[in-house]
Coordinates of C-alpha atoms and ligand atoms in Angstrom, one line a residue:
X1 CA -25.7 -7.8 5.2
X2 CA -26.2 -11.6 4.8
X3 CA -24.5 -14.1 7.5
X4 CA -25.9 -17.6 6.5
X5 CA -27.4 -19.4 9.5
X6 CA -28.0 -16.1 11.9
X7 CA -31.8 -15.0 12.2
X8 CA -32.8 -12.2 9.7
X9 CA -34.3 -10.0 12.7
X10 CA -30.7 -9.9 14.0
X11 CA -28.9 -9.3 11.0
X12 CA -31.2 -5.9 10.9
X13 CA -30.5 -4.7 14.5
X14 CA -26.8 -5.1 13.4
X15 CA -27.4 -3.4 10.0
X16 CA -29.2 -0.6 12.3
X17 CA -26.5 -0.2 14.8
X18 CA -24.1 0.4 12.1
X19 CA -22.1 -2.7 12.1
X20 CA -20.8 -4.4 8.7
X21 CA -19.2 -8.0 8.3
X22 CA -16.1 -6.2 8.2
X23 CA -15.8 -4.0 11.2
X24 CA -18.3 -7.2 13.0
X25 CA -15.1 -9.8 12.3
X26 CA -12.8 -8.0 14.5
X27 CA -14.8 -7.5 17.1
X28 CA -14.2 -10.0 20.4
X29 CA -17.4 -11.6 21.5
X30 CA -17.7 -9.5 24.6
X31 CA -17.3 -6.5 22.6
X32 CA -20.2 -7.2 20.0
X33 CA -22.3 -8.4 23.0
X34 CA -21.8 -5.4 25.3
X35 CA -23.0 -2.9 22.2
X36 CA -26.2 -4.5 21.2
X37 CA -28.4 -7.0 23.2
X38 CA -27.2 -10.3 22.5
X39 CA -25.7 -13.0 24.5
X40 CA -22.1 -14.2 24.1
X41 CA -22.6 -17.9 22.3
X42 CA -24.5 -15.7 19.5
X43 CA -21.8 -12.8 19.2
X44 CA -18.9 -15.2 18.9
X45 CA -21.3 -17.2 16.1
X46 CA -21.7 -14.2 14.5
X47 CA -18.1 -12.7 14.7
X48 CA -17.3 -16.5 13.4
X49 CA -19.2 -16.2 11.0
X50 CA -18.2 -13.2 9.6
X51 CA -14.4 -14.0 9.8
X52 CA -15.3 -17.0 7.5
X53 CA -17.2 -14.8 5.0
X54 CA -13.9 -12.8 4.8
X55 CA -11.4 -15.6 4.3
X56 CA -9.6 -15.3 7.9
X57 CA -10.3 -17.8 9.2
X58 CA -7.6 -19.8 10.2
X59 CA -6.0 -21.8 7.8
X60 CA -3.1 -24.9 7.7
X61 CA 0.3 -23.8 7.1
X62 CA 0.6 -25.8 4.0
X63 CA -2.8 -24.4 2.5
X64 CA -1.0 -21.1 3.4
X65 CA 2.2 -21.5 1.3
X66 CA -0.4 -22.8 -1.5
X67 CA -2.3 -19.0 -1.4
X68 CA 0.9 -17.5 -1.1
X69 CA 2.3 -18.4 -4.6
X70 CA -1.0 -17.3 -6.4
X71 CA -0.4 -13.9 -5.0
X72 CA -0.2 -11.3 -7.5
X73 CA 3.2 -9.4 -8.5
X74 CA 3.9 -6.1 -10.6
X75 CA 6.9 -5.7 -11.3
X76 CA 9.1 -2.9 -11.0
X77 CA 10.5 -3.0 -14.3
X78 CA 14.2 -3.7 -12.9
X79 CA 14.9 -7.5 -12.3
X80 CA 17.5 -6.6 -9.3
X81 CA 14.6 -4.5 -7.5
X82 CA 12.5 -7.1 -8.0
X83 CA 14.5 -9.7 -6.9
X84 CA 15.2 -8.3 -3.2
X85 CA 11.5 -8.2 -3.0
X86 CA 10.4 -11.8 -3.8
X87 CA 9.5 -10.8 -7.7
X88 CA 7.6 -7.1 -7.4
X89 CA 5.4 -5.5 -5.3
X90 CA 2.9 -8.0 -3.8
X91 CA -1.1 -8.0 -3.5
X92 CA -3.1 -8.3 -0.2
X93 CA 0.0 -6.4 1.4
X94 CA 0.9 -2.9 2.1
X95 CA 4.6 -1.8 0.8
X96 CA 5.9 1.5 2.1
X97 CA 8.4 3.2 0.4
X98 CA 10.6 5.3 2.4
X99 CA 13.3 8.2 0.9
X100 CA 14.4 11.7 0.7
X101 CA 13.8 14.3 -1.7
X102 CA 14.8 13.0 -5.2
X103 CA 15.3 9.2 -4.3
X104 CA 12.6 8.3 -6.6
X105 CA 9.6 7.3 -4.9
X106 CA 7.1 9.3 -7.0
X107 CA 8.8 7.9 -10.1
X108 CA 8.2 4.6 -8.7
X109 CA 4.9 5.1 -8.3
X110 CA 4.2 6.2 -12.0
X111 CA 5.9 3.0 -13.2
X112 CA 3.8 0.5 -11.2
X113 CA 0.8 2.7 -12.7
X114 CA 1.7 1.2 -15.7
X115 CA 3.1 -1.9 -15.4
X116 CA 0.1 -3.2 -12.8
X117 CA -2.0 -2.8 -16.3
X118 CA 0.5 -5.4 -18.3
X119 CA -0.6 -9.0 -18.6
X120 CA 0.8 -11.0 -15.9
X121 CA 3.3 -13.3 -18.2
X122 CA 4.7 -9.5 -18.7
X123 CA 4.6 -8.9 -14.6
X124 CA 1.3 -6.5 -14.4
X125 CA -2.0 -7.9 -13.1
X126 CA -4.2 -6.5 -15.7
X127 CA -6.2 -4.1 -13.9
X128 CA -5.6 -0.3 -12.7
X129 CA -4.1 1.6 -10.4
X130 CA -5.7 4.5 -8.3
X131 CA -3.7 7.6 -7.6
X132 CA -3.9 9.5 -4.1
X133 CA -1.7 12.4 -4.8
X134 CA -1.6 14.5 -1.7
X135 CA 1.2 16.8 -2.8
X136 CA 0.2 17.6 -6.7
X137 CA 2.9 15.7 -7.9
X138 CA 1.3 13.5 -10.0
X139 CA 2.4 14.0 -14.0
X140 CA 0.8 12.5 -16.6
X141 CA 3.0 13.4 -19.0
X142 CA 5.6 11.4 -17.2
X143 CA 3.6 9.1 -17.4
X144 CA 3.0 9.1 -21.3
X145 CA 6.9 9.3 -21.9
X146 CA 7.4 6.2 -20.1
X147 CA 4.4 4.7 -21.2
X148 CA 5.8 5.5 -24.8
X149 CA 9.2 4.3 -24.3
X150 CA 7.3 0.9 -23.9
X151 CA 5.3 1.3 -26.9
X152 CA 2.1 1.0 -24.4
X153 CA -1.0 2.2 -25.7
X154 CA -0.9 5.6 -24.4
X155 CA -3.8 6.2 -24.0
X156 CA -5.1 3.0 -22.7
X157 CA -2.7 3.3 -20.1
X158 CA -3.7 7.0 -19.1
X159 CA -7.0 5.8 -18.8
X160 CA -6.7 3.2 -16.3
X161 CA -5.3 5.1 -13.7
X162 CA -7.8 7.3 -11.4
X163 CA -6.5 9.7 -9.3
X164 CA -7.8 12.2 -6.4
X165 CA -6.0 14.5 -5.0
X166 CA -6.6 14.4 -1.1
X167 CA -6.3 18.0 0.1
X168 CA -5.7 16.8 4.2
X169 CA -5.9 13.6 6.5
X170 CA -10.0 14.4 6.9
X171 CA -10.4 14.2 3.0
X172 CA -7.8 11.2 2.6
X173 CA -10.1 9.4 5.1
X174 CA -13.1 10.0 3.0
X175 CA -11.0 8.9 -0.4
X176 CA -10.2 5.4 1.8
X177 CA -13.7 5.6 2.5
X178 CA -14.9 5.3 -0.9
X179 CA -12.9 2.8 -1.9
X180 CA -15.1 -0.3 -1.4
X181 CA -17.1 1.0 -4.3
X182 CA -14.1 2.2 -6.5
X183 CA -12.3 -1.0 -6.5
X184 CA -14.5 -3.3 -7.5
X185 CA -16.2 -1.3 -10.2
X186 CA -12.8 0.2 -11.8
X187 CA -10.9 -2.9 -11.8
X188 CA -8.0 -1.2 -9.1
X189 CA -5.5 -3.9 -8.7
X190 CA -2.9 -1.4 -7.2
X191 CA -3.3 1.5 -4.9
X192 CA -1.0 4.3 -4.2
X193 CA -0.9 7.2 -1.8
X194 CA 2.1 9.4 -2.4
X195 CA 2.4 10.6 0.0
X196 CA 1.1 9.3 3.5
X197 CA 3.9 11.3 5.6
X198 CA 2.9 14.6 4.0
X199 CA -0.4 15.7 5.8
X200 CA 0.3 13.7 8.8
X201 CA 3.0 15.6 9.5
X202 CA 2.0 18.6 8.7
X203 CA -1.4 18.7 10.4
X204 CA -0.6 16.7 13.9
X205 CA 2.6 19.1 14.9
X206 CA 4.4 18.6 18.3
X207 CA 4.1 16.6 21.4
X208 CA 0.4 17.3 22.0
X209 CA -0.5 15.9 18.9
X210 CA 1.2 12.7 18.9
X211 CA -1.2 10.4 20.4
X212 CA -3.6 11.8 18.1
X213 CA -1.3 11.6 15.3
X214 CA -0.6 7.7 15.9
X215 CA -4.6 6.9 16.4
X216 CA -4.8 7.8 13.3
X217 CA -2.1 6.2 11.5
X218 CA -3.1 3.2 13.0
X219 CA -6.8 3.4 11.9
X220 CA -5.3 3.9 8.3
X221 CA -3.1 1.4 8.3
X222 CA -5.9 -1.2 9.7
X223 CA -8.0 0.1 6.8
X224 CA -5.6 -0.4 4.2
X225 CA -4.1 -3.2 5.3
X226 CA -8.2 -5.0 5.3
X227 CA -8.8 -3.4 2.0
X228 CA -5.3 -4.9 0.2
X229 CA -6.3 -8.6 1.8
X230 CA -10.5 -7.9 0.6
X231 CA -9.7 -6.9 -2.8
X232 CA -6.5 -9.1 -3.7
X233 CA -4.7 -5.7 -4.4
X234 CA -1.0 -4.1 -3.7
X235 CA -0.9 -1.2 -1.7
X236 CA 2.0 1.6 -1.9
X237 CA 2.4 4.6 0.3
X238 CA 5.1 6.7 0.1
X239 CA 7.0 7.9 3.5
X240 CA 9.1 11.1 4.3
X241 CA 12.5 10.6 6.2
X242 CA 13.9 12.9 9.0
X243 CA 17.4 12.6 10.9
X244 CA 18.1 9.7 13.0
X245 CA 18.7 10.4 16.5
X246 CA 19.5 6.7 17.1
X247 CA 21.5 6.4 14.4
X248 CA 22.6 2.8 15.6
X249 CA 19.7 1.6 15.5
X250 CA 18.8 2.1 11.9
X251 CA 22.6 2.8 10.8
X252 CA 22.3 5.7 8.9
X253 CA 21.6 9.6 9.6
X254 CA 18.4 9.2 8.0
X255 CA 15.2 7.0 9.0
X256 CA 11.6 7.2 7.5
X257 CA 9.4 9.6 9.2
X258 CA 6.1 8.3 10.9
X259 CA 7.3 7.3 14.0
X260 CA 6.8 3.8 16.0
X261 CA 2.9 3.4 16.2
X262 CA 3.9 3.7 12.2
X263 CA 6.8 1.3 11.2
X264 CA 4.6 -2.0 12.1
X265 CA 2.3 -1.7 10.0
X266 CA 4.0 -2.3 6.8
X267 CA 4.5 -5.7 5.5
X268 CA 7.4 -4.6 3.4
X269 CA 9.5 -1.5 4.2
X270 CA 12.0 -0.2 1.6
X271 CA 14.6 2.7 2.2
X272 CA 15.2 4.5 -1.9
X273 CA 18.5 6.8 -1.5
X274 CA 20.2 8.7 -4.4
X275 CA 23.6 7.0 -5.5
X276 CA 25.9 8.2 -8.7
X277 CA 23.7 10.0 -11.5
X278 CA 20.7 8.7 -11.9
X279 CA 21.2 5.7 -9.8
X280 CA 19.2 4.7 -6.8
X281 CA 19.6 1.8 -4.5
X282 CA 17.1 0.4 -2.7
X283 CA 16.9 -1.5 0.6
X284 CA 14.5 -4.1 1.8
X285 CA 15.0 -3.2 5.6
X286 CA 11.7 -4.6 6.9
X287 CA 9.9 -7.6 5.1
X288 CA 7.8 -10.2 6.8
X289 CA 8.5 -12.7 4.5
X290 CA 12.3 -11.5 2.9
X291 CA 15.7 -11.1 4.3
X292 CA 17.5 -7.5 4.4
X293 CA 18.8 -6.8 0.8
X294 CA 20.4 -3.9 -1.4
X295 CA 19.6 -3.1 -5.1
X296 CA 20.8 -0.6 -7.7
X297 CA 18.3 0.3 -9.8
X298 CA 18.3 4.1 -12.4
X299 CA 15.3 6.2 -13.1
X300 CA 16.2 7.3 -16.8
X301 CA 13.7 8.6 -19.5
X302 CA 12.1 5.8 -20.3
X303 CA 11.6 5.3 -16.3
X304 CA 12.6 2.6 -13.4
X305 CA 15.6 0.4 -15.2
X306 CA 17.9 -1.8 -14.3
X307 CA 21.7 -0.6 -14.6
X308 CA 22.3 0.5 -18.7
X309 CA 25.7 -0.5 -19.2
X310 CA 27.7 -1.9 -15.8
X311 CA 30.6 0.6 -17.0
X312 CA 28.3 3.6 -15.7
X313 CA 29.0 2.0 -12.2
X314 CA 32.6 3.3 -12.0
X315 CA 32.9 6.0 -13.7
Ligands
GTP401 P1 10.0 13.9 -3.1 O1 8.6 13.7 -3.6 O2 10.4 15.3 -3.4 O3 10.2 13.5 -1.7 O4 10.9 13.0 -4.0 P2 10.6 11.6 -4.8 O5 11.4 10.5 -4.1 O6 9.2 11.4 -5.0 O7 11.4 11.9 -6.1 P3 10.9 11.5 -7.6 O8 10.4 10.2 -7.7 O9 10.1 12.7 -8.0 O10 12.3 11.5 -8.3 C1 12.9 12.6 -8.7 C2 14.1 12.1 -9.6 O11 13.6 11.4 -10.7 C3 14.7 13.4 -10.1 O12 15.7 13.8 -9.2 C4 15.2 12.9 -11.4 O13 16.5 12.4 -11.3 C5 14.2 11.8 -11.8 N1 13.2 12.3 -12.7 C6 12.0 12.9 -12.4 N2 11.4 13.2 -13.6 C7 12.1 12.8 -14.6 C8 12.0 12.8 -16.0 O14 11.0 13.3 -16.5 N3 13.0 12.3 -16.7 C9 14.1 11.7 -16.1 N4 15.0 11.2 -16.9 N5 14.2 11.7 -14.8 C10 13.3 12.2 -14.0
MG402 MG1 7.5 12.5 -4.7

């Protein structure tokens, strides 16, 4: 660990005690000083210090609207679905997408596997994407027929994207884990875990289990979230729905599964439902920086499109 201007015999006892400049920067200085012997003036110094290293310290308003048009996009490859979500999937954030069975979200996914390694005049960020397939779903062949459809390099593309298959939340943990070393040294520009609802749900089951259930959600979420901001990346998860018993509140009989502790943490939440044929729509319904907004979008052969011909609409 190096923190300019704090004495080397300190950084060690931190090394020691397990602390690193991430998990040290949002600590409060009463925290840091109640786990190891220092006084409060050095903690806060050194949780100061380590919140600069990191770029959160705080910053003018103006200097933020400046960072915030060099964020990276990748684009969806339909200009509607891009539009209701400020011009693609954004870095340093974490996007959620939310839908039933069949509304696309896997097919999503493949699609920003590929288009995150276009240049950036052609919406991709030229770098990869890492795969966290926790329900076997992931296809490269799909992903070689839309690939081809684009006359992509094939190949290429298939080998820019990594994927692990995370077999339960213990081992998707440990993938998340790992992934200060795997981002940096295979150039991962977008991350994906498709999906985030499935083990959750499966392994924390009933009333006894949901406090559990949310500590843990929110200790992912924290991690992604830090990672997206570290790395300059785009995060996607994918999220289950189940019936709305409040339907009022969300306005439809469906809402995305996960719960409360859950539907925070997102910066941008989209709802993907099934429409005529092979037409989806989806909607924006929770962005910090967007209003609420519909699009129609179609998965077809060559993958995520914008509507073929208009006349498809009403037949
Ligand atoms: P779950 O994982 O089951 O919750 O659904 P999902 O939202 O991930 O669905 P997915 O993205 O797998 O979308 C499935 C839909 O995409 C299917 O209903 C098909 O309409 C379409 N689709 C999937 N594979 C292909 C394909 O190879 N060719 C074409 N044309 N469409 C496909
Ligand atoms: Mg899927």
């Amino acid at each position: 660990m190096d923190l300019e201007g704090i004495n080397k015999k300190v950084l060690e006892k931190l090394e020691i005690a397990g602390f690193t400049i991430e998990n040290l920067s949002i600590l409060t200085s009463e925290e840091l000083s109640s786990k190891i012997d220092l006084d409060i003036g050095e903690a806060k110094k050194i949780i100061n210090k380590a919140q600069h290293k990191l770029g959160i310290q705080p910053i003018s308003a103006m200097k933020f609207l400046e960072l915030e048009s060099k964020r990276g996009k990748i684009t969806t490859s339909s200009n509607e679905f891009d539009g209701i979500l400020g011009g693609g999937v954004w870095t340093q954030e974490l996007t959620e997408l939310a839908g039933g069975f069949g509304s696309g979200k896997t097919q999503l996914c493949f699609q920003l596997c590929i288009n995150v390694q276009l240049p950036f005049e052609e919406g991709g960020l030229e770098g990869n994407a890492f795969f966290i397939d926790t329900e076997r779903t992931f296809s490269p062949r799909r992903v070689v027929e839309m690939a081809s459809y684009r006359e992509l390099d094939v190949e290429e593309i298939l080998n820019n994207i990594y994927i692990s298959s995370a077999v339960n939340t213990h081992h998707l943990f440990s993938i998340v884990d790992q992934l200060d070393e795997i981002i940096p040294e295979k150039n991962i520009k977008l991350l994906i875990i498709d999906s985030l609802a499935s083990h959750f749900r499966s392994e924390f089951i009933g009333k006894g289990k949901l406090v559990e259930r949310q500590q843990k959600l929110m200790k992912i979420a924290e991690l992604l979230i830090m990672i997206a901001v570290k790395y300059d990346i785009a995060i996607v998860v994918t999220n289950q729905i189940i019936a709305n018993v409040e339907e009022f509140l969300f306005g439809s009989p469906e809402e995305p599964a996960l719960g409360f502790a859950w539907a925070h943490r997102p910066q941008q939440r989209i709802f993907l439902r099934k429409s005529r044929g092979s037409s989806r729509i989806a909607r924006l319904f929770d962005s910090s920086r967007m209003p609420e907004r519909e699009a129609l979008f179609y998965v077809t052969e060559s993958g995520i499109t914008d509507a073929p011909y208009s006349t498809e609409l009403f037949e």
